[in-house]
Amino acid sequence: MSDVRAYPDLMLCEQCDEVYDRQAMVQGASCFCSRCGSRLGKGSLLSIGAWLAWTITAGCLFIFANTFPVATISLDGLQSEATVWQSISALAQGPGTPTAIAAGVVIIGIPGFQIALLLWLLSFAAVGKACPYFVTVLRFLHASRPWGMTEVFLLGVLVAIVKLSSYLHVVAGAGVVCVALLAPLMVVITAHDTDELWRLYERHLPCRVV
Amino acid sequence: MSSGMRARELDLVSCYLCGMVCEGRSCCEIETLYCWRCGSALRVRKHNSHARSTAYLIAALALYIPANIYPVMYTKMLGDEADSTIVGGIMEFWESGSWDIALLIFLASVAVPCTKFIAMSFLLWNGSTTEQAMVGKTRLLKFVEGIGYWSMLDVLVVAIVAALIQFNALGVAEPRLGIVFFGATVVLTMMSALSFDGRLTWDRKVAHG
Ligand SMILES: [Zn+2]
Ligand SMILES: [Zn+2]
């Protein structure tokens, strides 16, 4: 670490650089910047244990959402059902490759990656340890946050089913139910405040400068 | 709670990743300092924020035109053959009676991108520095960041419709060039909002007193 002096008790408003005292803020119910009105920190709603539990739940739902069919299509006795993964990879074969890749990244790649990183990070944190590659993991989580689109995917599946149902008989499958449960969970686990994790990491730093 | 001080007066800078407040703001422009806790390079403002945000916005605007001209999807179902554009798709839902879906796609593919174009241009070029305008602009940026990714809806709808149809011999649906342009527009508007540093608005206020 460099010899920069740090002030763990202070925090700056992300939007306008106003200086705040962390200690005074924990008790204060209102956590909004008095200057620009934006939120200061996200507040720790969940303990690390609960966060890990929800992440494990999200992981299971993610697997189910990708193994159960999202829709069953039938017309004149011809019936077919498809999972998310099957549909996306089938689309990637034809002229729809760029669309398939983009959709695959935002609905499978990024959420799966985020869940995997959080599982790694939180299972160490739950026993009071900082995981190997802690900073890198948090850097990836930070960068990937805007690009996970499970809730948009949910809406997209529903619209697609409505669109197809004017030509064919389409029934939503169990996969859609899993996506519906997964969407709010992804928001909870990826938007959670990381401040507690950073304090845990700080305790494990080899030397304390302050 | 608030000290009533800004970081510049106390020579402080906060880490973009872990939020740790470190000393040495004035040195940041001359040499690279690293966060005491996580080791990320400390930056007073996002790198080249205004220029990058403008560039992404202009690129997004330029791509939004072909996104609307070229068809986004080709469908052939029960003998009906059609190339539909974004607006065409909305009209089709509207005429078939599902006005709610038409409205949803209109919001995601037309209203949200246009709101983003207007809001980002406003943030980039509006110079008013009254207290109210500043608070408003800070909220506007949060709002733009929050709604941006919903525009991906149409891309995902096209992908899912085309993907599901692959498993049924009775129809064909293929994504067309327009959807690639549209997807790029959405990604670029998101990049524009992400690279815009909200603190720049407040810097301007300080500069003008
Ligand atoms: Zn503020
Ligand atoms: Zn840091």
Coordinates of C-alpha atoms and ligand atoms in Angstrom, one line a residue:
Chain A
M1 CA 0.0 0.0 0.0
S2 CA 1.1 3.5 -0.6
D3 CA 1.8 6.1 2.1
V4 CA -1.4 8.0 1.4
R5 CA -3.1 9.1 4.5
A6 CA -6.7 7.8 4.9
Y7 CA -9.7 8.9 6.9
P8 CA -11.9 5.9 7.6
D9 CA -14.4 8.0 9.6
L10 CA -15.2 10.4 6.7
M11 CA -17.1 9.9 3.5
L12 CA -17.7 12.1 0.5
C13 CA -21.0 12.5 -1.3
E14 CA -20.6 10.7 -4.7
Q15 CA -22.4 13.4 -6.6
C16 CA -21.1 16.7 -5.1
D17 CA -18.0 16.0 -2.9
E18 CA -19.6 17.3 0.3
V19 CA -17.7 15.8 3.3
Y20 CA -19.6 13.7 5.9
D21 CA -18.8 12.1 9.2
R22 CA -19.5 8.4 8.9
Q23 CA -19.9 7.9 12.7
A24 CA -22.6 10.6 12.9
M25 CA -24.4 9.1 9.9
V26 CA -25.0 5.5 11.2
Q27 CA -27.4 6.7 13.9
G28 CA -29.1 9.4 11.7
A29 CA -32.1 8.0 9.9
S30 CA -31.9 10.3 6.9
C31 CA -29.0 9.4 4.8
F32 CA -29.4 12.0 2.0
C33 CA -26.8 14.7 1.1
S34 CA -28.0 18.0 2.5
R35 CA -26.4 19.8 -0.5
C36 CA -27.5 17.9 -3.6
G37 CA -30.1 15.5 -2.1
S38 CA -28.6 12.3 -3.4
R39 CA -28.3 9.2 -1.3
L40 CA -25.3 8.6 0.9
G41 CA -24.4 4.9 0.8
K42 CA -27.0 2.3 0.3
G43 CA -27.5 1.2 3.9
S44 CA -26.8 -2.4 5.0
L45 CA -30.2 -4.0 4.9
L46 CA -28.9 -7.6 5.2
S47 CA -26.2 -9.1 7.4
I48 CA -23.5 -10.9 5.6
G49 CA -25.1 -14.3 6.5
A50 CA -28.4 -13.3 5.0
W51 CA -26.7 -11.8 1.9
L52 CA -25.0 -15.2 1.4
A53 CA -28.3 -17.0 1.9
W54 CA -30.0 -14.9 -0.7
T55 CA -27.1 -15.4 -3.1
I56 CA -27.3 -19.2 -2.7
T57 CA -31.1 -18.9 -3.4
A58 CA -30.4 -16.8 -6.5
G59 CA -27.8 -19.4 -7.6
C60 CA -30.3 -22.2 -7.4
L61 CA -33.0 -20.1 -9.2
F62 CA -30.5 -19.2 -11.9
I63 CA -29.8 -22.9 -12.5
F64 CA -33.5 -23.7 -12.6
A65 CA -34.2 -20.8 -14.9
N66 CA -31.7 -22.2 -17.3
T67 CA -32.8 -25.8 -17.2
F68 CA -36.6 -25.6 -17.1
P69 CA -38.2 -24.7 -20.4
V70 CA -39.3 -21.0 -20.7
A71 CA -42.1 -21.8 -23.2
T72 CA -43.9 -24.7 -24.8
I73 CA -45.0 -24.0 -28.4
S74 CA -47.6 -26.1 -30.1
L75 CA -49.5 -26.0 -33.4
D76 CA -51.5 -28.8 -34.9
G77 CA -50.1 -31.4 -32.6
L78 CA -46.5 -30.4 -33.2
Q79 CA -45.1 -29.5 -29.9
S80 CA -41.7 -28.2 -28.8
E81 CA -40.3 -26.7 -25.7
A82 CA -37.1 -24.8 -25.1
T83 CA -34.9 -23.6 -22.3
V84 CA -33.1 -20.2 -22.4
W85 CA -29.8 -21.8 -23.2
Q86 CA -31.1 -24.0 -26.0
S87 CA -32.9 -21.1 -27.6
I88 CA -30.0 -18.7 -27.4
S89 CA -27.5 -21.2 -28.8
A90 CA -29.9 -22.2 -31.6
L91 CA -30.2 -18.5 -32.5
A92 CA -26.4 -18.1 -32.5
Q93 CA -26.2 -20.7 -35.4
G94 CA -28.1 -18.6 -37.9
P95 CA -27.8 -15.0 -39.0
G96 CA -28.9 -13.8 -35.6
T97 CA -25.4 -14.3 -34.1
P98 CA -24.8 -10.7 -32.8
T99 CA -28.3 -10.5 -31.3
A100 CA -27.8 -14.0 -29.7
I101 CA -24.4 -13.0 -28.2
A102 CA -25.8 -9.7 -26.8
A103 CA -28.8 -11.4 -25.3
G104 CA -26.7 -14.2 -23.9
V105 CA -24.3 -11.9 -22.2
V106 CA -26.9 -9.7 -20.5
I107 CA -29.3 -12.5 -19.5
I108 CA -27.0 -15.4 -18.8
G109 CA -23.4 -14.4 -18.8
I110 CA -23.4 -11.4 -16.5
P111 CA -26.0 -12.6 -13.9
G112 CA -24.2 -16.0 -13.7
F113 CA -20.8 -14.3 -13.3
Q114 CA -22.2 -11.9 -10.6
I115 CA -23.7 -14.8 -8.6
A116 CA -20.4 -16.8 -8.9
L117 CA -18.3 -13.9 -7.7
L118 CA -20.7 -13.1 -4.8
L119 CA -20.7 -16.7 -3.7
W120 CA -16.9 -16.8 -3.6
L121 CA -16.8 -13.4 -1.8
L122 CA -19.5 -14.0 0.7
S123 CA -18.7 -17.5 1.7
F124 CA -15.3 -16.2 2.9
A125 CA -16.8 -13.1 4.5
A126 CA -19.4 -15.2 6.4
V127 CA -16.6 -16.7 8.4
G128 CA -14.9 -13.4 8.8
K129 CA -12.2 -13.8 6.1
A130 CA -11.4 -11.7 3.1
C131 CA -11.3 -14.0 0.0
P132 CA -8.3 -14.3 -2.2
Y133 CA -8.4 -11.7 -5.1
F134 CA -10.8 -9.6 -2.9
V135 CA -10.2 -6.3 -4.7
T136 CA -10.4 -7.8 -8.2
V137 CA -13.7 -9.5 -7.3
L138 CA -15.2 -6.2 -6.1
R139 CA -13.8 -4.4 -9.1
F140 CA -15.6 -6.9 -11.4
L141 CA -18.8 -6.6 -9.4
H142 CA -18.7 -2.8 -9.6
A143 CA -18.1 -2.8 -13.3
S144 CA -20.7 -5.4 -14.2
R145 CA -23.5 -3.9 -12.1
P146 CA -25.2 -1.8 -14.8
W147 CA -25.1 -4.7 -17.3
G148 CA -27.2 -7.4 -15.7
M149 CA -30.7 -7.4 -17.1
T150 CA -32.7 -10.2 -15.6
E151 CA -35.7 -8.0 -15.0
V152 CA -35.7 -6.8 -18.6
F153 CA -35.4 -10.4 -19.7
L154 CA -38.5 -11.3 -17.6
L155 CA -40.5 -8.6 -19.4
G156 CA -39.0 -9.6 -22.7
V157 CA -40.1 -13.3 -22.3
L158 CA -43.7 -12.2 -21.5
V159 CA -43.8 -9.8 -24.5
A160 CA -42.4 -12.5 -26.8
I161 CA -45.0 -15.0 -25.6
V162 CA -47.8 -12.6 -26.3
K163 CA -46.3 -11.8 -29.7
L164 CA -46.1 -15.5 -30.7
S165 CA -49.5 -16.4 -29.3
S166 CA -51.2 -14.6 -32.1
Y167 CA -49.8 -17.2 -34.5
L168 CA -49.2 -20.3 -32.3
H169 CA -50.3 -21.8 -29.1
V170 CA -47.7 -20.8 -26.6
V171 CA -47.7 -21.6 -22.9
A172 CA -45.1 -20.1 -20.4
G173 CA -43.0 -22.8 -18.8
A174 CA -41.6 -23.2 -15.3
G175 CA -38.4 -21.3 -16.4
V176 CA -40.4 -18.1 -16.5
V177 CA -41.5 -18.5 -12.9
C178 CA -37.9 -19.0 -11.9
V179 CA -36.9 -15.8 -13.8
A180 CA -39.7 -13.9 -12.2
L181 CA -38.4 -14.9 -8.7
L182 CA -34.7 -14.4 -9.7
A183 CA -35.2 -10.8 -11.1
P184 CA -35.9 -9.1 -7.8
L185 CA -33.3 -11.2 -6.0
M186 CA -30.6 -10.1 -8.5
V187 CA -31.4 -6.5 -7.6
V188 CA -31.1 -7.2 -3.9
I189 CA -27.8 -9.1 -4.0
T190 CA -26.0 -7.0 -6.6
A191 CA -27.1 -3.5 -5.3
H192 CA -26.2 -4.3 -1.7
D193 CA -23.8 -1.9 0.0
T194 CA -20.2 -3.3 0.1
D195 CA -19.0 -1.0 2.9
E196 CA -19.1 -3.8 5.5
L197 CA -17.0 -6.0 3.3
W198 CA -14.4 -3.3 2.8
R199 CA -14.1 -2.8 6.6
L200 CA -13.6 -6.6 6.9
Y201 CA -10.9 -6.4 4.3
E202 CA -9.3 -3.4 6.0
R203 CA -8.9 -5.4 9.2
H204 CA -6.8 -8.0 7.3
L205 CA -4.4 -5.5 5.7
P206 CA -0.9 -6.2 6.8
C207 CA -0.1 -2.7 8.2
R208 CA -2.4 0.1 9.3
V209 CA -1.0 3.5 8.5
V210 CA -3.5 5.7 10.4
Chain B
M1 CA -23.9 15.5 10.2
S2 CA -22.5 17.5 7.3
S3 CA -19.3 19.4 8.0
G4 CA -20.4 22.0 5.5
M5 CA -17.1 21.6 3.8
R6 CA -16.2 20.4 0.3
A7 CA -13.5 17.9 -0.3
R8 CA -11.4 20.4 -2.3
E9 CA -11.0 22.7 0.8
L10 CA -9.8 19.8 2.9
D11 CA -7.5 18.3 0.2
L12 CA -9.5 15.0 0.2
V13 CA -10.4 12.6 -2.5
S14 CA -12.5 9.5 -2.3
C15 CA -11.8 6.1 -3.9
Y16 CA -14.3 5.3 -6.7
L17 CA -14.3 1.6 -5.7
C18 CA -14.2 1.3 -1.9
G19 CA -15.2 4.8 -1.0
M20 CA -12.2 5.4 1.4
V21 CA -11.4 9.0 1.8
C22 CA -7.8 9.7 1.2
E23 CA -5.6 12.8 1.5
G24 CA -3.7 14.4 -1.4
R25 CA -6.4 15.6 -3.8
S26 CA -4.1 18.4 -5.0
C27 CA -1.3 15.9 -5.9
C28 CA -3.7 13.7 -7.9
E29 CA -3.3 15.7 -11.1
I30 CA 0.5 15.6 -11.0
E31 CA 1.3 12.1 -9.9
T32 CA -0.8 8.9 -9.5
L33 CA -1.8 8.2 -6.0
Y34 CA -3.3 4.9 -4.9
C35 CA -6.1 4.2 -2.5
W36 CA -4.8 3.3 1.0
R37 CA -7.3 0.5 1.3
C38 CA -7.8 -1.2 -2.1
G39 CA -5.0 0.2 -4.2
S40 CA -7.1 1.6 -7.0
A41 CA -5.7 4.7 -8.6
L42 CA -7.3 7.8 -7.1
R43 CA -9.0 10.2 -9.4
V44 CA -10.6 13.5 -8.6
R45 CA -13.0 13.2 -11.5
K46 CA -13.8 10.4 -14.0
H47 CA -11.2 10.5 -16.7
N48 CA -12.1 12.8 -19.6
S49 CA -15.8 12.7 -18.5
H50 CA -17.3 15.4 -20.5
A51 CA -15.6 14.5 -23.8
R52 CA -16.3 10.8 -23.5
S53 CA -19.9 11.3 -22.5
T54 CA -20.5 13.7 -25.4
A55 CA -18.8 11.3 -27.9
Y56 CA -20.9 8.3 -26.8
L57 CA -24.1 10.4 -26.9
I58 CA -23.4 11.6 -30.5
A59 CA -22.5 8.1 -31.6
A60 CA -25.7 6.8 -30.0
L61 CA -27.8 9.5 -31.8
A62 CA -26.2 8.6 -35.1
L63 CA -26.9 4.9 -34.8
Y64 CA -30.5 5.5 -33.7
I65 CA -31.3 6.7 -37.2
P66 CA -30.4 3.4 -39.0
A67 CA -32.0 1.5 -36.1
N68 CA -35.3 3.0 -37.1
I69 CA -34.9 2.8 -40.8
Y70 CA -33.8 -0.8 -41.2
P71 CA -36.1 -3.6 -40.2
V72 CA -35.4 -5.3 -36.9
M73 CA -37.1 -8.6 -37.6
Y74 CA -38.1 -10.8 -40.5
T75 CA -41.0 -13.1 -39.8
K76 CA -42.7 -15.7 -41.9
M77 CA -45.6 -17.4 -40.2
L78 CA -48.5 -19.3 -41.7
G79 CA -47.6 -17.9 -45.1
D80 CA -47.4 -14.2 -43.9
E81 CA -44.1 -12.8 -44.8
A82 CA -43.0 -9.5 -43.2
D83 CA -40.0 -7.3 -42.4
S84 CA -40.9 -5.1 -39.4
T85 CA -39.2 -2.0 -38.1
I86 CA -39.3 -0.9 -34.5
V87 CA -42.3 1.5 -35.1
G88 CA -43.9 -1.2 -37.4
G89 CA -43.7 -3.7 -34.6
I90 CA -45.4 -1.3 -32.3
M91 CA -48.2 -0.6 -34.8
E92 CA -48.7 -4.3 -35.3
F93 CA -49.3 -4.8 -31.6
W94 CA -51.6 -1.7 -31.6
E95 CA -53.7 -2.9 -34.5
S96 CA -54.0 -6.5 -33.1
G97 CA -55.6 -5.0 -30.0
S98 CA -52.8 -5.4 -27.5
W99 CA -52.4 -1.7 -26.8
D100 CA -50.7 -2.4 -23.5
I101 CA -47.8 -4.3 -25.1
A102 CA -47.7 -1.6 -27.8
L103 CA -47.3 1.0 -25.1
L104 CA -44.7 -1.0 -23.3
I105 CA -42.5 -1.4 -26.4
F106 CA -43.1 2.3 -27.3
L107 CA -41.8 3.3 -23.9
A108 CA -38.8 1.1 -24.0
S109 CA -37.7 1.6 -27.7
V110 CA -38.8 5.2 -28.4
A111 CA -39.6 7.1 -25.2
V112 CA -36.7 6.0 -23.1
P113 CA -33.9 6.5 -25.7
C114 CA -35.3 9.9 -26.7
T115 CA -35.6 10.9 -23.0
K116 CA -32.0 9.9 -22.6
F117 CA -30.8 11.9 -25.6
I118 CA -32.6 15.0 -24.3
A119 CA -31.5 14.6 -20.7
M120 CA -27.9 13.9 -21.5
S121 CA -27.6 16.9 -23.9
F122 CA -29.2 19.0 -21.1
L123 CA -26.7 17.7 -18.6
L124 CA -23.8 18.2 -20.9
W125 CA -24.6 21.7 -22.1
N126 CA -26.9 23.4 -19.6
G127 CA -24.9 26.0 -17.7
S128 CA -27.4 27.2 -15.1
T129 CA -26.0 27.2 -11.5
T130 CA -28.9 28.0 -9.3
E131 CA -29.3 25.7 -6.2
Q132 CA -32.6 24.3 -7.6
A133 CA -31.1 23.6 -11.1
M134 CA -28.2 21.8 -9.5
V135 CA -30.3 19.5 -7.4
G136 CA -32.6 18.9 -10.4
K137 CA -29.6 17.9 -12.6
T138 CA -28.3 15.5 -10.0
R139 CA -31.7 13.8 -9.8
L140 CA -31.9 13.7 -13.6
L141 CA -28.6 11.9 -13.9
K142 CA -29.7 9.2 -11.4
F143 CA -33.0 8.9 -13.3
V144 CA -31.2 8.5 -16.7
E145 CA -28.9 5.8 -15.2
G146 CA -31.9 4.0 -13.8
I147 CA -34.1 3.8 -16.9
G148 CA -31.4 3.3 -19.5
Y149 CA -31.2 -0.5 -19.6
W150 CA -35.0 -1.0 -20.0
S151 CA -34.4 0.0 -23.7
M152 CA -32.8 -3.4 -24.2
L153 CA -36.3 -4.8 -24.0
D154 CA -36.8 -4.8 -27.8
V155 CA -33.5 -6.5 -28.4
L156 CA -34.4 -9.2 -26.0
V157 CA -37.9 -9.6 -27.4
V158 CA -36.5 -10.0 -30.9
A159 CA -33.9 -12.5 -29.7
I160 CA -36.4 -14.6 -27.7
V161 CA -39.1 -14.6 -30.5
A162 CA -36.5 -15.7 -33.0
A163 CA -35.0 -18.2 -30.7
L164 CA -38.2 -19.8 -29.7
I165 CA -39.3 -20.1 -33.3
Q166 CA -36.2 -22.1 -34.2
F167 CA -37.8 -25.0 -32.5
N168 CA -41.0 -25.0 -34.5
A169 CA -40.9 -25.9 -38.2
L170 CA -44.0 -23.9 -38.9
G171 CA -42.5 -20.4 -38.8
V172 CA -39.4 -18.5 -39.4
A173 CA -38.2 -15.4 -37.5
E174 CA -34.8 -13.8 -37.9
P175 CA -33.2 -10.8 -36.4
R176 CA -32.3 -8.1 -39.0
L177 CA -29.7 -5.4 -39.2
G178 CA -31.9 -2.8 -37.4
I179 CA -31.8 -4.6 -34.1
V180 CA -28.0 -4.6 -34.1
F181 CA -28.0 -0.8 -34.6
F182 CA -30.6 -0.4 -31.9
G183 CA -28.7 -2.6 -29.4
A184 CA -25.6 -0.5 -30.1
T185 CA -27.6 2.7 -29.5
V186 CA -28.7 1.4 -26.1
V187 CA -25.2 0.4 -25.1
L188 CA -23.8 3.7 -26.2
T189 CA -26.4 5.8 -24.3
M190 CA -25.7 3.7 -21.2
M191 CA -22.0 4.4 -21.6
S192 CA -22.7 8.1 -22.0
A193 CA -24.6 8.2 -18.7
L194 CA -22.0 6.1 -17.0
S195 CA -19.0 8.2 -18.1
F196 CA -20.7 11.4 -17.1
D197 CA -19.4 12.6 -13.7
G198 CA -22.2 14.3 -11.8
R199 CA -19.7 16.2 -9.7
L200 CA -18.7 18.2 -12.8
T201 CA -22.1 20.1 -12.6
W202 CA -21.2 21.1 -9.0
D203 CA -17.7 22.1 -10.1
R204 CA -19.2 24.6 -12.5
K205 CA -21.2 26.0 -9.6
V206 CA -18.1 26.6 -7.5
A207 CA -16.3 28.2 -10.5
H208 CA -19.2 30.6 -11.0
G209 CA -19.6 31.3 -7.2
Ligands
ZN1 ZN -24.1 15.7 -2.3
ZN2 ZN -10.2 2.2 -2.5

